[in-house]
CSV table of C-alpha atoms in Angstrom, one decimal:
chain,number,residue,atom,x,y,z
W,25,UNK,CA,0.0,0.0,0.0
W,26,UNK,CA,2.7,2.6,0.8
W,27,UNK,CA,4.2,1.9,-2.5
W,28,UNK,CA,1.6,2.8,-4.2
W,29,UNK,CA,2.2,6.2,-2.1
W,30,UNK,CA,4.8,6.9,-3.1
W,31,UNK,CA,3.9,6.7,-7.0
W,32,UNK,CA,1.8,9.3,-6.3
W,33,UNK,CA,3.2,11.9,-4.3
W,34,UNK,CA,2.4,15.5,-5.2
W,35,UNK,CA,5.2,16.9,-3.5
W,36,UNK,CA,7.0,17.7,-7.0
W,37,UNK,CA,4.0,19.8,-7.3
W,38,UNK,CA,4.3,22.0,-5.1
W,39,UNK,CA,7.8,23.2,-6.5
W,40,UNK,CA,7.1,26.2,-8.9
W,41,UNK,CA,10.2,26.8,-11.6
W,42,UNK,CA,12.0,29.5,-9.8
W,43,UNK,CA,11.5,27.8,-5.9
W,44,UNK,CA,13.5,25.0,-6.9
W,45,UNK,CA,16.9,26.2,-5.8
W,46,UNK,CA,15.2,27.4,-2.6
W,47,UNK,CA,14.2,23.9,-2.3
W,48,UNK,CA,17.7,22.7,-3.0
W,49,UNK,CA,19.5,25.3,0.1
W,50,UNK,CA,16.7,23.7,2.3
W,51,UNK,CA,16.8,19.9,1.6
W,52,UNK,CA,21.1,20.6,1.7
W,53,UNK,CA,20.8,22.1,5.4
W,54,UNK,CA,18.4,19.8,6.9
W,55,UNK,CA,20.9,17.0,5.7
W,56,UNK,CA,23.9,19.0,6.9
W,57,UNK,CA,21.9,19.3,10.5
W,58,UNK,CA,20.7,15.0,10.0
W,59,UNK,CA,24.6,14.8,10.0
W,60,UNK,CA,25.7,16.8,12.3
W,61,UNK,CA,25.5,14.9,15.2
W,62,UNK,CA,24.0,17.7,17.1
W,63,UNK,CA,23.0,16.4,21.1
W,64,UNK,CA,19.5,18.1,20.1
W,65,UNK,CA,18.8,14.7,17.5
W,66,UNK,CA,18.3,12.9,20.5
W,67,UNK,CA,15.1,14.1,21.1
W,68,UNK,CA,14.3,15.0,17.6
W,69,UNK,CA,12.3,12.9,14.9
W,70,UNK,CA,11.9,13.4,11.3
W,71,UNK,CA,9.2,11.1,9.1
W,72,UNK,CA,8.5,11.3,5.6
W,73,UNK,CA,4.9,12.4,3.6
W,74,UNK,CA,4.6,12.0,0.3
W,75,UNK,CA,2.2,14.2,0.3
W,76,UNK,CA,2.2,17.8,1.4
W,77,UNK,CA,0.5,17.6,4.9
W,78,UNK,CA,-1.2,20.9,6.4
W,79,UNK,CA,1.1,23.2,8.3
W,80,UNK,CA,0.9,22.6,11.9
W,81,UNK,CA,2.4,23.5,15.1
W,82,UNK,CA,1.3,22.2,18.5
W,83,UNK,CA,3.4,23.6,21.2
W,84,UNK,CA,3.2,21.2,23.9
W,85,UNK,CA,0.1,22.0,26.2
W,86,UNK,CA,0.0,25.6,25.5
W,87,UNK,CA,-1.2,26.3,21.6
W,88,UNK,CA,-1.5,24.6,18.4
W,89,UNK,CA,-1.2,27.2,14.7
W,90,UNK,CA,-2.3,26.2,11.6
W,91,UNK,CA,-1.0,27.9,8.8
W,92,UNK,CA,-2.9,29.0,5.3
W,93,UNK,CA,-1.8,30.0,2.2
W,94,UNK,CA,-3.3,32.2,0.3
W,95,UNK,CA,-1.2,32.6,-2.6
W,96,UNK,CA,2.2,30.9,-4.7
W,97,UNK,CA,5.0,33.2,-2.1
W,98,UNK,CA,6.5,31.1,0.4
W,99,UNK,CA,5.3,30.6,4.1
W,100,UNK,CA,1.6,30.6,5.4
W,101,UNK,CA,0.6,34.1,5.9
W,102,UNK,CA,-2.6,33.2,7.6
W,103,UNK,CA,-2.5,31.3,10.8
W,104,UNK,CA,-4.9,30.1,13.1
W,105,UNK,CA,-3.4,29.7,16.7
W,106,UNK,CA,-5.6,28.1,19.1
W,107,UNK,CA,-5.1,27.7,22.9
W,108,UNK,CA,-7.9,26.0,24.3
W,109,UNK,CA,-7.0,22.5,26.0
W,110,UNK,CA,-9.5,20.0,24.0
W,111,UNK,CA,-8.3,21.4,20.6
W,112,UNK,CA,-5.2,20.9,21.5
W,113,UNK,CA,-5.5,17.4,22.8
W,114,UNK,CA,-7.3,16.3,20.0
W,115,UNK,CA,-5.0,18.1,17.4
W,116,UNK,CA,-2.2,16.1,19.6
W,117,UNK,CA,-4.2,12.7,19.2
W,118,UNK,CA,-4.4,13.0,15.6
W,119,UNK,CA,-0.9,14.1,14.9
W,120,UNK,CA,0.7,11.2,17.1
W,121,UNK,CA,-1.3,8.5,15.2
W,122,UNK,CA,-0.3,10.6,11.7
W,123,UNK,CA,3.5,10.8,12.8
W,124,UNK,CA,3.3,6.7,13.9
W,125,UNK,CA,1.5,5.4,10.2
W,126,UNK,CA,4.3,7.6,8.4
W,127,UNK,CA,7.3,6.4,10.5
W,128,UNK,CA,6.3,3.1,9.0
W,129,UNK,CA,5.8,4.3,5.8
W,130,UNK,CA,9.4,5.8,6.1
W,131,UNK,CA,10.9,2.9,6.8
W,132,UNK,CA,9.6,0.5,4.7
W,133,UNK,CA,9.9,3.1,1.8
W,134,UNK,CA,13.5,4.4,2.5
W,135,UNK,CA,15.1,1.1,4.4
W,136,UNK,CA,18.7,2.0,5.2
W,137,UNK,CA,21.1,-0.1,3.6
W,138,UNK,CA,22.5,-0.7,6.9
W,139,UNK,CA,20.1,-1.5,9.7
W,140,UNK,CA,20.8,-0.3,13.2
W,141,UNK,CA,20.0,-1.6,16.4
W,142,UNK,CA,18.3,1.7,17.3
W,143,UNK,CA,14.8,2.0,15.6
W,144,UNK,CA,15.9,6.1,16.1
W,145,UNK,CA,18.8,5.5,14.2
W,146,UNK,CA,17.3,3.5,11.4
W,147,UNK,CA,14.5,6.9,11.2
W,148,UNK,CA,17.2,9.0,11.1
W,149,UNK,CA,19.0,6.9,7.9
W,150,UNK,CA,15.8,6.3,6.1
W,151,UNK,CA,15.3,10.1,6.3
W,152,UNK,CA,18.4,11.4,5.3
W,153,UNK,CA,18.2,8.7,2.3
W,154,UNK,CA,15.0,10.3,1.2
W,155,UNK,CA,16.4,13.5,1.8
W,156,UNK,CA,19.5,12.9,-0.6
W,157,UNK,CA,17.2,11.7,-3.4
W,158,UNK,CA,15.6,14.8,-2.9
W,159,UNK,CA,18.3,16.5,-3.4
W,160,UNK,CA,19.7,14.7,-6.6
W,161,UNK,CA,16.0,15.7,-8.0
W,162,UNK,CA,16.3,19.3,-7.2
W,163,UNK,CA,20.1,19.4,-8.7
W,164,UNK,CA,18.3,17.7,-11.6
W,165,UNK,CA,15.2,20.1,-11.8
W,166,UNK,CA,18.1,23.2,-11.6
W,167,UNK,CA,20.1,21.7,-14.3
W,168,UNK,CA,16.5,21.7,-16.6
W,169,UNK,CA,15.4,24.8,-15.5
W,170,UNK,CA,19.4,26.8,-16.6
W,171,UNK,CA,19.2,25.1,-19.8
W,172,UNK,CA,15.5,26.1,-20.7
K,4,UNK,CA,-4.4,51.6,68.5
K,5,UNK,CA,-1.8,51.9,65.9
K,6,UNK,CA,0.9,51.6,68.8
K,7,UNK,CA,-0.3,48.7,70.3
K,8,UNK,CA,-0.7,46.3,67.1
K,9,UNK,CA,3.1,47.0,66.6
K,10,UNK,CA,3.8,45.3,69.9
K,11,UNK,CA,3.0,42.5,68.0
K,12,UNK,CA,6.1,42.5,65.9
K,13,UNK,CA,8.0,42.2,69.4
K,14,UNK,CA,9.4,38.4,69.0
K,15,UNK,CA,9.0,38.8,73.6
K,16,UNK,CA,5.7,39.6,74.8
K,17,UNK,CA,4.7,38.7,78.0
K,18,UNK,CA,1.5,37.0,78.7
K,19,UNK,CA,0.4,40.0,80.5
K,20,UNK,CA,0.9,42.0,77.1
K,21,UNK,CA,-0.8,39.5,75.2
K,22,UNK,CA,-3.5,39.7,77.5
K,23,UNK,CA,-3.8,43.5,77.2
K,24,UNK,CA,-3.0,43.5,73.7
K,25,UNK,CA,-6.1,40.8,73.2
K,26,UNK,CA,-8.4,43.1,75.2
K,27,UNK,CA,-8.1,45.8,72.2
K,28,UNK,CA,-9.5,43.8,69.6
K,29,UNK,CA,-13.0,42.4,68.3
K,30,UNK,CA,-13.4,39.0,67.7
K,31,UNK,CA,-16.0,37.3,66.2
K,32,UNK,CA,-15.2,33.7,67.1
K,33,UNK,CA,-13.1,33.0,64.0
K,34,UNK,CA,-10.7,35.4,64.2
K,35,UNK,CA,-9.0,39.1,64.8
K,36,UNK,CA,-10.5,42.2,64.0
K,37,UNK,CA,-8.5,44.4,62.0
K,38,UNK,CA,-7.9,47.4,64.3
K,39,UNK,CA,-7.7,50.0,62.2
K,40,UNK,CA,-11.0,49.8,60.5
K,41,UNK,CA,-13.7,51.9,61.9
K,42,UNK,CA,-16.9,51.1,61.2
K,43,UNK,CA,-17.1,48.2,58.7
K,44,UNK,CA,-14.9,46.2,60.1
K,45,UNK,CA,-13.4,42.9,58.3
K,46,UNK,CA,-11.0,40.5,60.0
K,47,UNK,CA,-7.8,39.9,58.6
K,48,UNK,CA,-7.1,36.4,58.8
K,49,UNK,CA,-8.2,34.4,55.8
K,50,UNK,CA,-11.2,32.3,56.4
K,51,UNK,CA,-12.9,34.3,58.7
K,52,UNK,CA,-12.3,37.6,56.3
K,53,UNK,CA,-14.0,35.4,53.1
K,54,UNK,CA,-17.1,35.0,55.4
K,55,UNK,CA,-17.6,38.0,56.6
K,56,UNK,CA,-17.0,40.2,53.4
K,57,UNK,CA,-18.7,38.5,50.5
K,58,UNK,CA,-17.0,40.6,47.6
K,59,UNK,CA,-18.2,40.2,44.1
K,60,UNK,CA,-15.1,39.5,41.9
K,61,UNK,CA,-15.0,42.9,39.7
K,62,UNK,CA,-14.1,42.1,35.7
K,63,UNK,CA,-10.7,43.8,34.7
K,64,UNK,CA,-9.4,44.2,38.1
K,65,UNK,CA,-5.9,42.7,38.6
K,66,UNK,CA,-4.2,42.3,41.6
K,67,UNK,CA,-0.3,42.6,41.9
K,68,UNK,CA,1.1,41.1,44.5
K,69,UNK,CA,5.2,42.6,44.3
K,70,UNK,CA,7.9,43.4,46.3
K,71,UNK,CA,7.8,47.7,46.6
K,72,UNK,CA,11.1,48.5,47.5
K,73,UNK,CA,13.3,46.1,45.3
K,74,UNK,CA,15.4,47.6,42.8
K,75,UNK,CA,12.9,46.2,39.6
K,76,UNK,CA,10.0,47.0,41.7
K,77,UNK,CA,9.2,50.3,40.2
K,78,UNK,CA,10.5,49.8,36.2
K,79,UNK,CA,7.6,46.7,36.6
K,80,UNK,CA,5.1,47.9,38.1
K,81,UNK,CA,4.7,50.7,35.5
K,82,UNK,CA,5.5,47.9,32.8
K,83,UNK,CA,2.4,46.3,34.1
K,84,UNK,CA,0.2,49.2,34.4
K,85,UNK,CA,1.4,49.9,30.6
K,86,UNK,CA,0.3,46.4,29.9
K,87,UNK,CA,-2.8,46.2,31.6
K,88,UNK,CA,-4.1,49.2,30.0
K,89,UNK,CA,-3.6,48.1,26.7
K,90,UNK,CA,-6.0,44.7,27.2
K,91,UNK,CA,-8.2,47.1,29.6
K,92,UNK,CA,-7.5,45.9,32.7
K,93,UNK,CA,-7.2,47.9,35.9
K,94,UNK,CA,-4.3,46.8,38.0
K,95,UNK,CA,-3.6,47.7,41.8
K,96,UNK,CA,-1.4,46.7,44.3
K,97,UNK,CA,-1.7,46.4,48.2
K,98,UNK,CA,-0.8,50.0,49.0
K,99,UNK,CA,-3.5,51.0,45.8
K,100,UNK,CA,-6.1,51.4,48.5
K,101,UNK,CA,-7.1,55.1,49.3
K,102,UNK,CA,-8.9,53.7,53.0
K,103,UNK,CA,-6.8,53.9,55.8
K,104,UNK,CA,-7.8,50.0,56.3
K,105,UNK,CA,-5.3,47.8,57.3
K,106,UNK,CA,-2.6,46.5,55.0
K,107,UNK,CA,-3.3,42.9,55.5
K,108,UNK,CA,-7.2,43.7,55.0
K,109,UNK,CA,-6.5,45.9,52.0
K,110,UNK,CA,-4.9,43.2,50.9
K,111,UNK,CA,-7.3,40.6,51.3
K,112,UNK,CA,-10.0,42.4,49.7
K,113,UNK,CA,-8.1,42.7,46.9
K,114,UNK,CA,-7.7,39.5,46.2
K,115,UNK,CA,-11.1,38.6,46.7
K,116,UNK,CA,-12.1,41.4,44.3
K,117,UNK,CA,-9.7,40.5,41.5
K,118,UNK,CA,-10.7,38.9,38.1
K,119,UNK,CA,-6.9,37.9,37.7
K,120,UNK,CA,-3.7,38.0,40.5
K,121,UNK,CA,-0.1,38.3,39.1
K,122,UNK,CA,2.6,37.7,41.5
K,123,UNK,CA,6.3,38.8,41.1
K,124,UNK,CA,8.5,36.1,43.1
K,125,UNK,CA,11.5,38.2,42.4
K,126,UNK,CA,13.3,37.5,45.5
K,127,UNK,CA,11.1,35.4,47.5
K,128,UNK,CA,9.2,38.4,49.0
K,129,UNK,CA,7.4,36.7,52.2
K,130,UNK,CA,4.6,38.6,51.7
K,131,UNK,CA,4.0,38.0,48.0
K,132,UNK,CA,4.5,34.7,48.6
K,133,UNK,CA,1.5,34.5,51.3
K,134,UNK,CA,-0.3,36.7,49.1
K,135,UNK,CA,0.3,34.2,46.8
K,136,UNK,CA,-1.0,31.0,48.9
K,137,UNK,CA,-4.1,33.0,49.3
K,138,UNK,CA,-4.8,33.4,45.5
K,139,UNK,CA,-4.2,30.1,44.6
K,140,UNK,CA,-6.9,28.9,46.9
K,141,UNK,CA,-9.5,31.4,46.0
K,142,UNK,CA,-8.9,32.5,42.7
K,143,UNK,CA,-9.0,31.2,39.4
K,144,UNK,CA,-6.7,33.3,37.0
K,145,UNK,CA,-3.4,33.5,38.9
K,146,UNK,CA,-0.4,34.6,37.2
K,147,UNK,CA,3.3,33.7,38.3
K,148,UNK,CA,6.4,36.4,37.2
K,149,UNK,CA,10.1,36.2,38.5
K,150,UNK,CA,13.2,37.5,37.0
K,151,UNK,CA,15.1,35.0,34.7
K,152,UNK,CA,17.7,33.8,36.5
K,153,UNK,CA,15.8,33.3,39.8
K,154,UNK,CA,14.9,29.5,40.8
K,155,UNK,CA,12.4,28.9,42.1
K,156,UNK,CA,11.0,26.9,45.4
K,157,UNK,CA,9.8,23.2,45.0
K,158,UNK,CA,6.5,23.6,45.4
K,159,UNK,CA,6.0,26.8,42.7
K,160,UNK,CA,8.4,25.2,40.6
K,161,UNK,CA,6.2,23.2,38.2
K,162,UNK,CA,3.8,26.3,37.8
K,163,UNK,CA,3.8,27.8,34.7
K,164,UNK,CA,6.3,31.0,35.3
K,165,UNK,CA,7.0,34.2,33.0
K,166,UNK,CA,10.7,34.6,33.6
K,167,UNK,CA,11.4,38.2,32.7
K,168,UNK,CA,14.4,40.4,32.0
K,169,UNK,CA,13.6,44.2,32.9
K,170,UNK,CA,17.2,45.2,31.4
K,171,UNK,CA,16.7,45.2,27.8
K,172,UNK,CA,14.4,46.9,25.8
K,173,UNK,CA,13.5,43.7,24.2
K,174,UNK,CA,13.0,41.8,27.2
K,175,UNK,CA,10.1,44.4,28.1
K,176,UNK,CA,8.9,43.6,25.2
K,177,UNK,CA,8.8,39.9,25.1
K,178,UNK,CA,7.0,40.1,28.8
K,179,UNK,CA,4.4,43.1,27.3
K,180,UNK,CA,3.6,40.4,24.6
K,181,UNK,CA,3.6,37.3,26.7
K,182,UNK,CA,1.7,38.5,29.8
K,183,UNK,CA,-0.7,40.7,27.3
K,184,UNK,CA,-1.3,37.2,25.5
K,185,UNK,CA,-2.3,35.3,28.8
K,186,UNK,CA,-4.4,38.1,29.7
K,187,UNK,CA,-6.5,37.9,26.6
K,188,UNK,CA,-6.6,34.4,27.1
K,189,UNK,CA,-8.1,34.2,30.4
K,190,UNK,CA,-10.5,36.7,29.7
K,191,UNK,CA,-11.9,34.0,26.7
K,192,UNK,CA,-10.0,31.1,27.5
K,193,UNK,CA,-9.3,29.5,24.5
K,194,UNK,CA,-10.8,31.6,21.9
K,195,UNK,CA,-8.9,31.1,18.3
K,196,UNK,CA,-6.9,34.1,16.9
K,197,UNK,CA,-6.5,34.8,13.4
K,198,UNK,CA,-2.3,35.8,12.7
K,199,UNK,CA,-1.7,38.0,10.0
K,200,UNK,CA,1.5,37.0,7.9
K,201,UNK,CA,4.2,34.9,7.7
K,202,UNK,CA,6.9,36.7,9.4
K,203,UNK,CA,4.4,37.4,12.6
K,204,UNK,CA,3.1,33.7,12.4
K,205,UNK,CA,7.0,32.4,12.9
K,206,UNK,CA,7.2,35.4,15.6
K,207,UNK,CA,4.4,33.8,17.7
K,208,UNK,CA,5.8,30.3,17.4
K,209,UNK,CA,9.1,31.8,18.4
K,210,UNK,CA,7.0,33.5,22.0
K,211,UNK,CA,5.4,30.1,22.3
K,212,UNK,CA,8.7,27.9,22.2
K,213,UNK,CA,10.0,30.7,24.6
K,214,UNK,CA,7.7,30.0,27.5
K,215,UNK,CA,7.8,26.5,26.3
K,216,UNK,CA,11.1,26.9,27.8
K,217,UNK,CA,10.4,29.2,31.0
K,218,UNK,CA,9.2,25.0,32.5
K,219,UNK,CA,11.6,23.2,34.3
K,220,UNK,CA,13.8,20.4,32.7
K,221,UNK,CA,12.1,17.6,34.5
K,222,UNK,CA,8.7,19.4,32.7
K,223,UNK,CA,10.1,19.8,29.6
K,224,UNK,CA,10.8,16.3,28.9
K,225,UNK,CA,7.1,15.4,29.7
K,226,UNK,CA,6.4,17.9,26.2
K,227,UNK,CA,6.5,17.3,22.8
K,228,UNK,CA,6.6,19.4,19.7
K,229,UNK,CA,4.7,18.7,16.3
K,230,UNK,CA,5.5,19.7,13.5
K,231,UNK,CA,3.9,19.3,9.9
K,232,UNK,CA,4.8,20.7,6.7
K,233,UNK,CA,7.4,21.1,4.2
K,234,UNK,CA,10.8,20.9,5.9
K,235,UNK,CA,10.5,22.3,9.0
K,236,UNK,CA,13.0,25.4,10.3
K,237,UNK,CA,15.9,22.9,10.6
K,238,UNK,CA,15.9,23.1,7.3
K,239,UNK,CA,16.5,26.9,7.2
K,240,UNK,CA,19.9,28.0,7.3
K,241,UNK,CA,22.4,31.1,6.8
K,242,UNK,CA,23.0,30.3,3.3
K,243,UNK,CA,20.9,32.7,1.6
K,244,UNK,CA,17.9,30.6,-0.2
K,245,UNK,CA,15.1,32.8,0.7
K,246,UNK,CA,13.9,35.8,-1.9
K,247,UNK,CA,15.2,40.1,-0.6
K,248,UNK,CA,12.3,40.3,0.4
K,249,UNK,CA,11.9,37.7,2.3
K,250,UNK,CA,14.5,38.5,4.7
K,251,UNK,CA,13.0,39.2,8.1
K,252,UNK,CA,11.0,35.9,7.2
K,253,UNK,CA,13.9,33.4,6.9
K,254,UNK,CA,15.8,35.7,10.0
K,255,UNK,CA,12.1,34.8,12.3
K,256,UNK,CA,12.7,31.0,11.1
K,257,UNK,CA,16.4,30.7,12.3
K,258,UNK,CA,15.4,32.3,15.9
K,259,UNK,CA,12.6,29.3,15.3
K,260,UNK,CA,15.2,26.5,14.6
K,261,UNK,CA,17.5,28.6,17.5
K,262,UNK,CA,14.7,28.1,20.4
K,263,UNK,CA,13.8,24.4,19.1
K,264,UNK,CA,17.5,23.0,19.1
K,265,UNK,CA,17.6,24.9,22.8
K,266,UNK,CA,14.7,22.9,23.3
K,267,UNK,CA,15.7,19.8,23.0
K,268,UNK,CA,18.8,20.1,24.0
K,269,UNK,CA,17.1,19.7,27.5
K,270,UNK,CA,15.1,17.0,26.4
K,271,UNK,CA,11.7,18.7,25.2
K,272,UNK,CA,10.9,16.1,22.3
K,273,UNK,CA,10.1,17.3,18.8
K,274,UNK,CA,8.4,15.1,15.9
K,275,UNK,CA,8.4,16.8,12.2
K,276,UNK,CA,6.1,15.5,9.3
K,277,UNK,CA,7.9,16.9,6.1
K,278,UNK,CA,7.6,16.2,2.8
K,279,UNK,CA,10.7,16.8,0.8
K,280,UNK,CA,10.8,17.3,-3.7
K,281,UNK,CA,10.3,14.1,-4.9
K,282,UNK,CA,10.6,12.5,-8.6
K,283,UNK,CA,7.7,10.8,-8.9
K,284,UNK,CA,4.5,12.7,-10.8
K,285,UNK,CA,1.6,14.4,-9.8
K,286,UNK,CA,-1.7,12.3,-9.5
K,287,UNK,CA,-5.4,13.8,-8.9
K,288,UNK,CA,-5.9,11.5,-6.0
K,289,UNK,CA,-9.6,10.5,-5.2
């Protein structure tokens, strides 16, 4: 089932001509920090959508924002931020069972070619893997875009 | 009058005193009289004062329960009024009362009359931290201050705290925005607000993650982060991606990415959804 996902990911859609290399400086640093072996990875995860999910934010107990676009620019320039406990717990509820079908997904899509013994670890490879395909895409999609 | 209620600051008093001193004072079976009332008297311990006065908790009044003479006292206490004007509040402190009641019933009736309480535990002022005990039993929107850098006592410890840092323009600021935004909140706890922009919508994730990180360490670790989008603000960094005039917008998500690596450095958990450029083709999809 995830394959099939992954066949049909609109990601590459939302990458307008002239965003790409901004893409590109993004998908670079976020590998650069994967790498880094910053103490702060401890306690961070990454999981891969293949498809654009809405931008959220829930900040612990104390808010969740969800940001709208309204137009092609980057960022969300309209957000709802919401404080009340019961949004927040259920906003919480459906992002933790969101974030647990994708880390499978992510790992059964991007396996690392070397498993670890820590199932953090083996996020963190399947990740970065997805990340560096992304990144020979966008190289790609710059190459196409300077010679048209 | 005045005189004699001092002799009870005297750590030696002689039963005779106390006998004297007793004589002076109304009691109505629960407890002391304030002296220096006239009239309407209330008393002034606690329970007893909650019986007999039967206040009515006025809308927009705010209590401040500070330290006067400490060297921040003043610069916050007008930072406050400043504040509390702006969401139309009206705050006082114990020596607000024109009456010549007593302090301690001054006090009190101030805290039963207050739709919120703030307290400053700068310094661990005894009083405030009475004043404090006393809120937290009767009142439902208390607010807890102290100056960064202060820690604070095990049992306040795991209450939500704005730390604040009177030295710096911008940390006036940051608590005008933070205690304005709990204000608003408790006066319609929970109600949604609309942000304007993209630059102002990473500014109020950046004043969330900071008193995110006003809990304690053994707090933090019980919170977690989500994050859904396109690549989250780790992905943001100094080399320039972002368009001129997008500028202030990619400096807002590098304080973002700043105050979430801080984060869980001390163990505050964060989980990001992100959805990097793929190869694969765009499909209408139901």
């Amino acid at each position: 089932m995830w394959h099939s996902l992954r066949d049909y990911s609109t990601s590459k859609d939302n990458l307008l001509p002239d965003r790409v290399s901004y893409a590109l400086e993004r998908v670079r640093a976020l590998i650069v920090f994967l790498e880094s072996g910053d103490p702060a990875l401890q306690n961070i995860e990454f999981v891969i959508s293949p498809f654009l999910q809405k931008n959220f934010h829930i900040i612990g107990r104390l808010c969740f924002s969800e940001g709208f676009r309204i137009g092609l620019e980057s960022g969300y320039p309209l957000t709802l931020r919401q404080s009340h406990p019961e949004a927040i717990t259920s906003s919480t509820l459906l992002h933790r069972a969101l974030f647990e079908r994708l880390r499978d997904y992510t790992l059964m899509e991007y396996p690392p070619e070397h498993s670890q013994s820590s199932s953090r670890e083996n996020l963190r490879l399947a990740v970065l893997r997805c990340l560096k395909e992304s990144q020979t895409f966008c190289e790609e999609e710059v190459r196409v875009n300077a010679r048209t | 009058m005045e005189e004699s209620w001092l002799y009870f600051e005297s750590p030696i008093l002689s039963l005779l005193d106390l006998e004297r001193h007793l004589s002076d004072f109304k009691t109505d079976g629960e407890g002391i009289m304030s002296p220096h009332r006239s009239g309407a008297d209330l008393p002034i311990y606690p329970r007893a004062f909650i019986a007999a006065s039967k206040l009515q908790r006025q809308r927009d009044r705010v209590f401040v329960a500070m330290p006067f003479e400490a060297s921040h006292s003043k610069t916050l206490w007008k930072l406050l009024q400043s504040i509390c004007e702006i969401h139309e509040f009206n705050p006082r402190r114990g020596d607000s009362a024109q009456a010549s009641h007593s302090v301690v019933a001054d006090v009190l009736e101030e805290l039963e009359s207050a739709e919120v309480v703030i307290a400053d535990l700068t310094g661990l002022n005894p009083n405030v931290l009475y004043e404090l005990g006393i809120a937290h039993v009767r009142c439902d929107a208390v607010v807890l201050l102290c100056q960064r850098g202060q820690t604070l006592p095990f049992d306040l410890a795991s209450i939500r705290c704005l730390f604040f840092d009177l030295s710096t323009v911008g940390g006036k600021e940051e608590l005008a925005v933070n205690l304005g935004r709990i204000l608003e909140e408790l006066r319609q706890p929970g109600k949604p607000t609309l942000i304007d922009g993209s630059a102002e919508r990473t500014q109020s994730v950046i004043a969330d993650l900071k008193l995110l990180a006003d809990l304690p360490d053994d707090e933090l670790k019980n919170e977690i982060i989500w994050y859904s989008g396109f690549l989250s603000s780790f992905s943001v960094g100094e080399v320039k991606a972002f368009r001129d005039d997008e500028q202030s917008y990619q400096d807002a998500r590098l304080q973002e990415r700043e105050w979430l690596l801080k984060l869980a450095r001390r163990g505050c958990g964060i989980r990001c959804v992100i959805t990097p450029p793929a190869k694969t083709t765009c499909c209408p999809i139901g």
